[in-house]
Amino acid sequence: MGFIEVFGHQPATDASAPGRVNLLGEHTDYNQGFVLPTPLSYNTRVEASAMDGIIEAYAENFSQRKVRGLQNAKQGDWLDYPAGCVWVLRQAGYQVPGARMHLKSSVPIGVGLSSSAALEVATLRALRRLFGLDFDDVTLARLAQRAEVEYVGVRCGIMDQMVASLGQPGHALFLDTRDLSYRLVTLPRGYAILVVDSGIPRRLAESGYNTRRTECEEACKLLGVKALRDVPLQSMRAVNGLPEPLNRRARHVVTENARVLEGVEALEQGNVKRFGELMLASHQSLKEDYRVSLPEVDQLVEICIKHGAVGARITGAGFGGAIVALVPEGEKELFCQGVTKDYPAAKFF
Ligand code: GLA
């Protein structure tokens, strides 16, 4: 059902935002490091009009309509995301009396492609237009992250909201999460970026994610730095001297930051082969040191390489979910057939 069918009148405005896949730089954003995500062609569209005192929304994906008062806390459902956006704008001092919204998304949910950031950014864009609010796209990403952390209650970094807000199709967003400076990097011509879902649900993703964050904070204390971003590759002896498992966690973050810097250089020099190697090295590090992969996902990465990917790695928070593979455009079909034969549960996005 569309907006008019649900609410009986036209929406005043609409906006959309994409899902994302991260090419390199995993679990670095909450360590003030570097990331390299790219927006996907899947997106979330929000149509909106003003209301007084309530948030009312219809989610086309669930055929559900929900209403909430402006003062109400989160309920653990999909309305938390748009409600969190209204909440954060009011917290930040913007005049937002309430809203009625229609939500529709083609971003696969629960695979690790950031359907939540797409929904937050699309909602904030719609509200910005609806109420004529004056803030830029970086501020919008910060507000979206704050809605997720403080209202929804997920301790995420800023990568997903930044790429949903500032990413451009055909480009990766090279982002320094410390000061939010960024640069667009053109993706290699003649290569497809494929997301391959392992079909393994992301088990314990939230608690595992929070444990990793705490481990990184402990490693910082022992190393005497503000953030793991401040540890150069040359300090690997100090990193290796940390107690288990902090040595592994810190080693991943320090080497992953270096891989992003080298990866951007490789892309800018057209060295796709090197970029692929860095993706594989990232997977190895996420598997051995950060320990956020699973045997099935490791197997899927190997299968992707066997069938022609120049690089492949687990992407997003991990603990199951999807991998990202870089595949020569001309070999896409054969690649998908080969992977499906060896891993029948694989789904391609
Ligand atoms: C999730 C979080 C991001 C980031 C990744 C891991 O997607 O939302 O902020 O930390 O995990 O790189």
PDB file of C-alpha atoms in Angstrom, residues 171-338:
ATOM      1  CA  HIS A 171      32.895   5.362  -5.957  1.00  0.00           C
ATOM      2  CA  ALA A 172      34.207   4.228  -2.617  1.00  0.00           C
ATOM      3  CA  LEU A 173      34.194   6.699   0.258  1.00  0.00           C
ATOM      4  CA  PHE A 174      37.676   6.895   1.779  1.00  0.00           C
ATOM      5  CA  LEU A 175      36.851   8.213   5.225  1.00  0.00           C
ATOM      6  CA  ASP A 176      38.991   9.208   8.177  1.00  0.00           C
ATOM      7  CA  THR A 177      36.617   8.524  11.051  1.00  0.00           C
ATOM      8  CA  ARG A 178      38.675  10.677  13.435  1.00  0.00           C
ATOM      9  CA  ASP A 179      37.867  14.043  11.820  1.00  0.00           C
ATOM     10  CA  LEU A 180      35.323  12.841   9.208  1.00  0.00           C
ATOM     11  CA  SER A 181      37.393  14.146   6.309  1.00  0.00           C
ATOM     12  CA  TYR A 182      36.771  12.075   3.193  1.00  0.00           C
ATOM     13  CA  ARG A 183      37.587  11.615  -0.467  1.00  0.00           C
ATOM     14  CA  LEU A 184      35.761   9.750  -3.219  1.00  0.00           C
ATOM     15  CA  VAL A 185      37.809   7.010  -4.897  1.00  0.00           C
ATOM     16  CA  THR A 186      36.710   5.765  -8.332  1.00  0.00           C
ATOM     17  CA  LEU A 187      35.979   2.039  -8.382  1.00  0.00           C
ATOM     18  CA  PRO A 188      37.950  -0.013 -10.908  1.00  0.00           C
ATOM     19  CA  ARG A 189      36.372  -0.210 -14.347  1.00  0.00           C
ATOM     20  CA  GLY A 190      35.517  -3.666 -15.636  1.00  0.00           C
ATOM     21  CA  TYR A 191      34.997  -5.148 -12.154  1.00  0.00           C
ATOM     22  CA  ALA A 192      31.786  -5.948 -10.341  1.00  0.00           C
ATOM     23  CA  ILE A 193      31.397  -5.669  -6.592  1.00  0.00           C
ATOM     24  CA  LEU A 194      29.265  -8.588  -5.533  1.00  0.00           C
ATOM     25  CA  VAL A 195      27.772  -9.195  -2.129  1.00  0.00           C
ATOM     26  CA  VAL A 196      27.403 -12.908  -1.441  1.00  0.00           C
ATOM     27  CA  ASP A 197      25.280 -13.855   1.555  1.00  0.00           C
ATOM     28  CA  SER A 198      26.400 -16.998   3.358  1.00  0.00           C
ATOM     29  CA  GLY A 199      22.876 -17.644   4.642  1.00  0.00           C
ATOM     30  CA  ILE A 200      24.346 -17.950   8.168  1.00  0.00           C
ATOM     31  CA  PRO A 201      22.397 -15.657  10.478  1.00  0.00           C
ATOM     32  CA  ARG A 202      24.548 -13.123  12.314  1.00  0.00           C
ATOM     33  CA  ARG A 203      24.732 -14.909  15.663  1.00  0.00           C
ATOM     34  CA  LEU A 204      25.523 -12.878  18.766  1.00  0.00           C
ATOM     35  CA  ALA A 205      26.553 -10.007  16.532  1.00  0.00           C
ATOM     36  CA  GLU A 206      25.559  -7.340  19.028  1.00  0.00           C
ATOM     37  CA  SER A 207      27.201  -8.803  22.117  1.00  0.00           C
ATOM     38  CA  GLY A 208      30.292  -9.839  20.125  1.00  0.00           C
ATOM     39  CA  TYR A 209      30.553  -6.336  18.671  1.00  0.00           C
ATOM     40  CA  ASN A 210      30.368  -4.737  22.106  1.00  0.00           C
ATOM     41  CA  THR A 211      32.976  -7.147  23.507  1.00  0.00           C
ATOM     42  CA  ARG A 212      35.362  -6.214  20.686  1.00  0.00           C
ATOM     43  CA  ARG A 213      34.854  -2.526  21.415  1.00  0.00           C
ATOM     44  CA  THR A 214      35.667  -3.057  25.079  1.00  0.00           C
ATOM     45  CA  GLU A 215      38.767  -5.111  24.191  1.00  0.00           C
ATOM     46  CA  CYS A 216      40.005  -2.285  21.957  1.00  0.00           C
ATOM     47  CA  GLU A 217      39.490   0.207  24.792  1.00  0.00           C
ATOM     48  CA  GLU A 218      41.507  -2.023  27.145  1.00  0.00           C
ATOM     49  CA  ALA A 219      44.306  -2.357  24.583  1.00  0.00           C
ATOM     50  CA  CYS A 220      44.423   1.467  24.320  1.00  0.00           C
ATOM     51  CA  LYS A 221      44.806   1.820  28.073  1.00  0.00           C
ATOM     52  CA  LEU A 222      47.700  -0.649  28.158  1.00  0.00           C
ATOM     53  CA  LEU A 223      49.392   0.955  25.152  1.00  0.00           C
ATOM     54  CA  GLY A 224      48.853   4.455  26.547  1.00  0.00           C
ATOM     55  CA  VAL A 225      47.080   5.824  23.466  1.00  0.00           C
ATOM     56  CA  LYS A 226      43.775   7.628  22.987  1.00  0.00           C
ATOM     57  CA  ALA A 227      42.657   5.318  20.180  1.00  0.00           C
ATOM     58  CA  LEU A 228      44.185   2.363  18.306  1.00  0.00           C
ATOM     59  CA  ARG A 229      44.376   4.726  15.338  1.00  0.00           C
ATOM     60  CA  ASP A 230      47.345   6.283  17.114  1.00  0.00           C
ATOM     61  CA  VAL A 231      49.395   3.069  17.010  1.00  0.00           C
ATOM     62  CA  PRO A 232      51.696   2.955  13.950  1.00  0.00           C
ATOM     63  CA  LEU A 233      52.677  -0.290  12.207  1.00  0.00           C
ATOM     64  CA  GLN A 234      56.190   0.222  13.587  1.00  0.00           C
ATOM     65  CA  SER A 235      54.870  -0.308  17.126  1.00  0.00           C
ATOM     66  CA  MET A 236      53.938  -3.913  16.413  1.00  0.00           C
ATOM     67  CA  ARG A 237      56.306  -5.180  19.121  1.00  0.00           C
ATOM     68  CA  ALA A 238      54.320  -3.369  21.795  1.00  0.00           C
ATOM     69  CA  VAL A 239      51.087  -4.676  20.257  1.00  0.00           C
ATOM     70  CA  ASN A 240      52.362  -8.249  20.185  1.00  0.00           C
ATOM     71  CA  GLY A 241      53.386  -7.901  23.823  1.00  0.00           C
ATOM     72  CA  LEU A 242      49.817  -7.257  24.988  1.00  0.00           C
ATOM     73  CA  PRO A 243      48.037 -10.122  26.797  1.00  0.00           C
ATOM     74  CA  GLU A 244      45.753 -12.442  24.769  1.00  0.00           C
ATOM     75  CA  PRO A 245      43.348 -11.656  23.167  1.00  0.00           C
ATOM     76  CA  LEU A 246      44.094  -7.904  23.273  1.00  0.00           C
ATOM     77  CA  ASN A 247      47.260  -8.413  21.198  1.00  0.00           C
ATOM     78  CA  ARG A 248      45.191  -9.974  18.402  1.00  0.00           C
ATOM     79  CA  ARG A 249      42.439  -7.371  18.488  1.00  0.00           C
ATOM     80  CA  ALA A 250      44.924  -4.477  18.378  1.00  0.00           C
ATOM     81  CA  ARG A 251      46.993  -6.198  15.661  1.00  0.00           C
ATOM     82  CA  HIS A 252      43.923  -6.434  13.446  1.00  0.00           C
ATOM     83  CA  VAL A 253      43.014  -2.772  13.848  1.00  0.00           C
ATOM     84  CA  VAL A 254      46.563  -1.484  13.323  1.00  0.00           C
ATOM     85  CA  THR A 255      47.174  -3.624  10.215  1.00  0.00           C
ATOM     86  CA  GLU A 256      43.665  -2.959   8.856  1.00  0.00           C
ATOM     87  CA  ASN A 257      44.225   0.804   8.961  1.00  0.00           C
ATOM     88  CA  ALA A 258      47.440   0.306   6.994  1.00  0.00           C
ATOM     89  CA  ARG A 259      45.571  -1.895   4.493  1.00  0.00           C
ATOM     90  CA  VAL A 260      43.008   0.841   3.838  1.00  0.00           C
ATOM     91  CA  LEU A 261      45.744   3.394   3.118  1.00  0.00           C
ATOM     92  CA  GLU A 262      47.523   0.979   0.789  1.00  0.00           C
ATOM     93  CA  GLY A 263      44.225  -0.093  -0.786  1.00  0.00           C
ATOM     94  CA  VAL A 264      43.293   3.478  -1.698  1.00  0.00           C
ATOM     95  CA  GLU A 265      46.714   3.917  -3.309  1.00  0.00           C
ATOM     96  CA  ALA A 266      46.287   0.658  -5.221  1.00  0.00           C
ATOM     97  CA  LEU A 267      42.856   1.704  -6.533  1.00  0.00           C
ATOM     98  CA  GLU A 268      44.127   5.127  -7.527  1.00  0.00           C
ATOM     99  CA  GLN A 269      46.997   3.507  -9.436  1.00  0.00           C
ATOM    100  CA  GLY A 270      44.658   0.990 -11.088  1.00  0.00           C
ATOM    101  CA  ASN A 271      46.326  -1.939  -9.311  1.00  0.00           C
ATOM    102  CA  VAL A 272      43.248  -4.131  -8.823  1.00  0.00           C
ATOM    103  CA  LYS A 273      45.326  -7.230  -8.167  1.00  0.00           C
ATOM    104  CA  ARG A 274      46.950  -5.612  -5.120  1.00  0.00           C
ATOM    105  CA  PHE A 275      43.585  -4.394  -3.892  1.00  0.00           C
ATOM    106  CA  GLY A 276      42.278  -7.968  -4.098  1.00  0.00           C
ATOM    107  CA  GLU A 277      45.247  -9.223  -2.078  1.00  0.00           C
ATOM    108  CA  LEU A 278      44.527  -6.640   0.595  1.00  0.00           C
ATOM    109  CA  MET A 279      40.894  -7.779   0.771  1.00  0.00           C
ATOM    110  CA  LEU A 280      42.085 -11.339   1.363  1.00  0.00           C
ATOM    111  CA  ALA A 281      44.611 -10.204   3.970  1.00  0.00           C
ATOM    112  CA  SER A 282      41.797  -8.319   5.697  1.00  0.00           C
ATOM    113  CA  HIS A 283      39.685 -11.472   5.799  1.00  0.00           C
ATOM    114  CA  GLN A 284      42.575 -13.458   7.229  1.00  0.00           C
ATOM    115  CA  SER A 285      43.059 -10.853   9.950  1.00  0.00           C
ATOM    116  CA  LEU A 286      39.330 -10.750  10.770  1.00  0.00           C
ATOM    117  CA  LYS A 287      39.374 -14.541  10.981  1.00  0.00           C
ATOM    118  CA  GLU A 288      42.583 -15.133  12.948  1.00  0.00           C
ATOM    119  CA  ASP A 289      42.999 -11.977  15.016  1.00  0.00           C
ATOM    120  CA  TYR A 290      39.655 -10.257  15.353  1.00  0.00           C
ATOM    121  CA  ARG A 291      37.778 -13.582  15.349  1.00  0.00           C
ATOM    122  CA  VAL A 292      34.547 -12.342  13.799  1.00  0.00           C
ATOM    123  CA  SER A 293      34.314 -14.916  11.012  1.00  0.00           C
ATOM    124  CA  LEU A 294      32.808 -18.415  10.964  1.00  0.00           C
ATOM    125  CA  PRO A 295      34.021 -21.597   9.192  1.00  0.00           C
ATOM    126  CA  GLU A 296      31.195 -21.430   6.621  1.00  0.00           C
ATOM    127  CA  VAL A 297      32.077 -17.839   5.777  1.00  0.00           C
ATOM    128  CA  ASP A 298      35.783 -18.716   5.447  1.00  0.00           C
ATOM    129  CA  GLN A 299      34.786 -21.512   3.107  1.00  0.00           C
ATOM    130  CA  LEU A 300      32.659 -19.132   1.021  1.00  0.00           C
ATOM    131  CA  VAL A 301      35.602 -16.726   0.672  1.00  0.00           C
ATOM    132  CA  GLU A 302      37.783 -19.589  -0.618  1.00  0.00           C
ATOM    133  CA  ILE A 303      35.072 -20.688  -3.041  1.00  0.00           C
ATOM    134  CA  CYS A 304      34.763 -17.134  -4.389  1.00  0.00           C
ATOM    135  CA  ILE A 305      38.513 -16.978  -5.056  1.00  0.00           C
ATOM    136  CA  LYS A 306      38.418 -20.416  -6.697  1.00  0.00           C
ATOM    137  CA  HIS A 307      35.756 -19.164  -9.120  1.00  0.00           C
ATOM    138  CA  GLY A 308      37.574 -16.049 -10.240  1.00  0.00           C
ATOM    139  CA  ALA A 309      37.214 -13.298  -7.603  1.00  0.00           C
ATOM    140  CA  VAL A 310      40.385 -11.192  -7.366  1.00  0.00           C
ATOM    141  CA  GLY A 311      39.563 -10.460  -3.735  1.00  0.00           C
ATOM    142  CA  ALA A 312      36.928 -11.465  -1.170  1.00  0.00           C
ATOM    143  CA  ARG A 313      36.342 -10.916   2.524  1.00  0.00           C
ATOM    144  CA  ILE A 314      33.694 -10.957   5.224  1.00  0.00           C
ATOM    145  CA  THR A 315      32.064  -7.528   5.382  1.00  0.00           C
ATOM    146  CA  GLY A 316      30.257  -5.518   8.062  1.00  0.00           C
ATOM    147  CA  ALA A 317      30.313  -6.471  11.719  1.00  0.00           C
ATOM    148  CA  GLY A 318      30.732 -10.186  10.936  1.00  0.00           C
ATOM    149  CA  PHE A 319      29.679 -13.214  13.067  1.00  0.00           C
ATOM    150  CA  GLY A 320      27.925 -14.595   9.941  1.00  0.00           C
ATOM    151  CA  GLY A 321      26.189 -12.638   7.191  1.00  0.00           C
ATOM    152  CA  ALA A 322      27.665 -11.641   3.872  1.00  0.00           C
ATOM    153  CA  ILE A 323      31.002 -11.380   2.134  1.00  0.00           C
ATOM    154  CA  VAL A 324      32.068  -8.918  -0.549  1.00  0.00           C
ATOM    155  CA  ALA A 325      33.847 -10.132  -3.690  1.00  0.00           C
ATOM    156  CA  LEU A 326      35.552  -8.251  -6.495  1.00  0.00           C
ATOM    157  CA  VAL A 327      34.934 -10.053  -9.779  1.00  0.00           C
ATOM    158  CA  PRO A 328      35.916  -9.227 -13.384  1.00  0.00           C
ATOM    159  CA  GLU A 329      32.708  -8.013 -15.051  1.00  0.00           C
ATOM    160  CA  GLY A 330      33.010 -10.513 -17.913  1.00  0.00           C
ATOM    161  CA  GLU A 331      33.274 -13.478 -15.530  1.00  0.00           C
ATOM    162  CA  LYS A 332      30.312 -12.572 -13.346  1.00  0.00           C
ATOM    163  CA  GLU A 333      27.952 -15.208 -14.677  1.00  0.00           C
ATOM    164  CA  LEU A 334      30.432 -18.074 -14.521  1.00  0.00           C
ATOM    165  CA  PHE A 335      31.447 -16.917 -11.048  1.00  0.00           C
ATOM    166  CA  CYS A 336      27.882 -17.025  -9.736  1.00  0.00           C
ATOM    167  CA  GLN A 337      27.262 -20.445 -11.292  1.00  0.00           C
ATOM    168  CA  GLY A 338      30.496 -21.859  -9.829  1.00  0.00           C
TER     169      GLY A 338
END
